[in-house]
Amino acid sequence: MDLRNLHWTNIAKVAGLGTGLLIVLGAVFVWSGIYNVAASKDHLQITTWILTLIRERSIATHSFKIEVPALDDESKIRLGASHYEGGCVPCHNRPGEEINSIVKGMLPPPPNLLEIGKHRPPEEIFWIVKHGLKYTGMPAWTNVLRDDEVWALTAFLASLPATAGDYGELAGLSRGQGNAREEPANGRALNVCVRCHERDGMSTNGDRVPRLAGMPEAYLLRSLQEYAQGTRASGVMEPVADLLSEEAMRELAAHYQALPPVAGTAEPDPEQLRRGEAIARRGIVGQGVPACLSCHSGRQSQQFPVLAGQNAAYIEEQIRLWRRGGRIGTPYGRIMAAVAGALDEGQIEDVAAYLASLPAGRAPDAPVAEAGR
Amino acid sequence: MSLRRFIVPMSAFAVQGCAGLQSALDPSGAEAERIGTLTWLLIIFSTAILVAVCVITAVALFGGERWRARISGERTVIGGGLAFPILALSILLGYGFYLMAPGSTSARVEGGLRIEVVGERWWWRVTYVDESGRRTESANEIRLPVGRPVELELTSADVIHSLWVPRLAGKLDMIPGRTNVLTLEATEPGISRGQCAEYCGGPHAFMSFYVIAMPEDQFSSWLSGEAEDALAASRDQAAGQALFLSSGCVACHRVRGTDAQGTIGPDLTHVGSRHSLAAATLENDVAAFVRWIREGQHVKPENLMPPFEIFTEDELRQLAAYLDQLR
């Protein structure tokens, strides 16, 4: 055959035959089950190389546009470490401790994260924690609305290995394992409430964790139920509430209502308190913001949380969450959404500082919603 | 044929539109009557001109030689094209000024009853200020004594609204930071409907209200009743009142005589006695209260009251019954 006079139909025939053969071979390969998916046998070197390259390029590209907030915040690190203890330790183990021999059998095995803060920039850590990684066993965050929680965990991971020595204290391990009532039947590490929330005489583990002592029982029970149903979004609390029985939820709600509140330590500036007080007690009529204390003073429905003495950082973060549309999953949340949407950033900080400065669980007795006109 | 099928029902609608609570052609107020007079005068005058022009055009096309020569003359052009329009329009303009002048602020009655109306998104805050300076806040309804001019001081709390009660007067804008004065004088007792006549956002179409004109003696007894605090809740209503006071309603609403002192939303002290709910969006009965509380965002989308889906059926009925008896 003269190659110079090759007609296009001949080229097409050869190409067609070749493609057909490849498809048949591919099909035989897949159906035969020759490929070994066993985790006990490592990938070929070239497969490992390709998988690693694809993973790293994907992480770098997808985290490129993420803006990193301030992470050197102790309360963020504490919240992150506390969630790490419940959510991440089962596979990654505590920083510096070797992963257990069961998860070591995974392919790829979960990396030890002791040095993660050195290897990876925070935006990459954030992206991986939020979205998880396909084919590695790394799960995505429980929901996509709680970037604030993902950043808290990122803050902790980014602070490694410097904070590894304080891990026990940061994650609340030194706060004790709780009493029988606080530790539900299965006793899993995840469910030790006192690692984060108050325990007799001790305040919360950092001010991003809500204070629960003295809260109305009905509100606490409803919150646990909403977390368990997934209608209130939280990557931290949903997994905790999932494991609780109805009975355990009731016991916990009753326990925290009865727990005496611990005095706060906030020292905000008086000018900010004055502005915050005006919002909390009288609202901002022109902006359509009602007085916070007309629902949250403790004298109203037992379904409303009492905000006097609540941690300021927690209040701020929740109002911001409402503004992002992250708390409209429940009927109560939808009421508050209208209020949160009317506040601006400065007002959120002012009012949170004022509420945090009140004696825990006790709002001023004066009529709260005075005539605003 | 198809045109006829279209016109017959449409003209039926048009005729319907001329009657009723919100028709400028069915006036029951002093200013609206003057506007009505002027409207009919203009309609009759314009119709006469139209007929005359048609006749002249017909003559120009089909008329005899003599008639056509007559209308093509200079005198017809100058007389009919210049002198007549200038004269007729000047007279009409002068008459219009003369007729509408009493509707301006010249009718100001010093020290008499004033009503402050503030346009809010998307309702009306109505405050009666009587001869002694006593202020009585209400909402979404205006009551007037028959035969007495009453000043309405109009302003807005947010965006530009416009108050228009076609049976009583022309419309006047409500502008933030400015007070416009509209004088209403009802000439006969009865109900009229008014609405916001300036687009003001999502639920603009649901921003309406009723005006109730009452004989002088009934009006004064109504106003003194309206100024009273709400009656203490009876035993039947205690559960509804407790729900109202504890579920957040009081953050925005006031019921005088109770702890409810919110000022963001409408005053509800005597809400049960009004002719409508939610700025003439719903009838005023227990079922409407239930609907409004639970699904207000479906009834009047984007309104600023958050949805309250937190109540059980029983609680909703108790709450609605309590609100309904606030008369």
mmCIF file of C-alpha atoms in Angstrom, chain A residues 284-285 288-291 294-295 299-301 304 331-332 334-335 338 369-373, chain B residues 118 120 125 137 245-248 250-252 254 261-264 304 306-310:
data_model
loop_
_atom_site.group_PDB
_atom_site.id
_atom_site.type_symbol
_atom_site.label_atom_id
_atom_site.label_comp_id
_atom_site.label_asym_id
_atom_site.label_seq_id
_atom_site.Cartn_x
_atom_site.Cartn_y
_atom_site.Cartn_z
ATOM 1 C CA ILE A 284 -33.949 50.867 67.186
ATOM 2 C CA VAL A 285 -37.415 51.921 66.099
ATOM 3 C CA GLY A 288 -37.293 48.122 62.766
ATOM 4 C CA VAL A 289 -35.168 46.517 65.487
ATOM 5 C CA PRO A 290 -37.243 45.573 68.538
ATOM 6 C CA ALA A 291 -35.723 45.535 72.027
ATOM 7 C CA SER A 294 -38.687 42.058 75.079
ATOM 8 C CA CYS A 295 -38.148 38.370 74.276
ATOM 9 C CA ARG A 299 -39.684 36.718 81.734
ATOM 10 C CA GLN A 300 -41.224 35.589 78.452
ATOM 11 C CA SER A 301 -41.819 32.275 76.699
ATOM 12 C CA PHE A 304 -36.711 31.873 74.147
ATOM 13 C CA PRO A 331 -39.959 28.481 63.004
ATOM 14 C CA TYR A 332 -38.272 30.270 65.928
ATOM 15 C CA ARG A 334 -37.352 32.531 61.082
ATOM 16 C CA ILE A 335 -38.771 35.040 63.567
ATOM 17 C CA ALA A 338 -36.144 39.492 60.515
ATOM 18 C CA ALA A 369 -39.720 48.211 75.436
ATOM 19 C CA GLU A 370 -40.257 51.822 76.378
ATOM 20 C CA ALA A 371 -42.004 54.152 73.991
ATOM 21 C CA GLY A 372 -39.466 54.799 71.291
ATOM 22 C CA ARG A 373 -41.130 57.946 70.043
ATOM 23 C CA VAL B 118 -47.367 58.373 58.872
ATOM 24 C CA GLU B 120 -44.806 53.031 56.965
ATOM 25 C CA ARG B 125 -49.735 54.906 61.564
ATOM 26 C CA GLU B 137 -52.637 56.295 68.288
ATOM 27 C CA LEU B 245 -47.367 39.064 76.162
ATOM 28 C CA SER B 246 -44.830 36.230 76.260
ATOM 29 C CA SER B 247 -44.264 35.288 72.618
ATOM 30 C CA GLY B 248 -42.536 38.391 71.355
ATOM 31 C CA VAL B 250 -44.982 43.061 72.465
ATOM 32 C CA ALA B 251 -41.578 43.814 70.985
ATOM 33 C CA CYS B 252 -43.332 45.592 68.113
ATOM 34 C CA ARG B 254 -48.613 48.192 71.799
ATOM 35 C CA GLN B 261 -45.409 48.777 74.600
ATOM 36 C CA GLY B 262 -43.735 48.148 71.253
ATOM 37 C CA THR B 263 -43.890 50.939 68.695
ATOM 38 C CA ILE B 264 -42.406 49.353 65.580
ATOM 39 C CA LEU B 304 -42.087 43.272 57.804
ATOM 40 C CA PRO B 306 -41.866 37.848 60.762
ATOM 41 C CA PRO B 307 -43.829 34.616 60.321
ATOM 42 C CA PHE B 308 -44.937 33.117 63.652
ATOM 43 C CA GLU B 309 -45.222 29.402 62.977
ATOM 44 C CA ILE B 310 -44.442 28.577 66.576
#
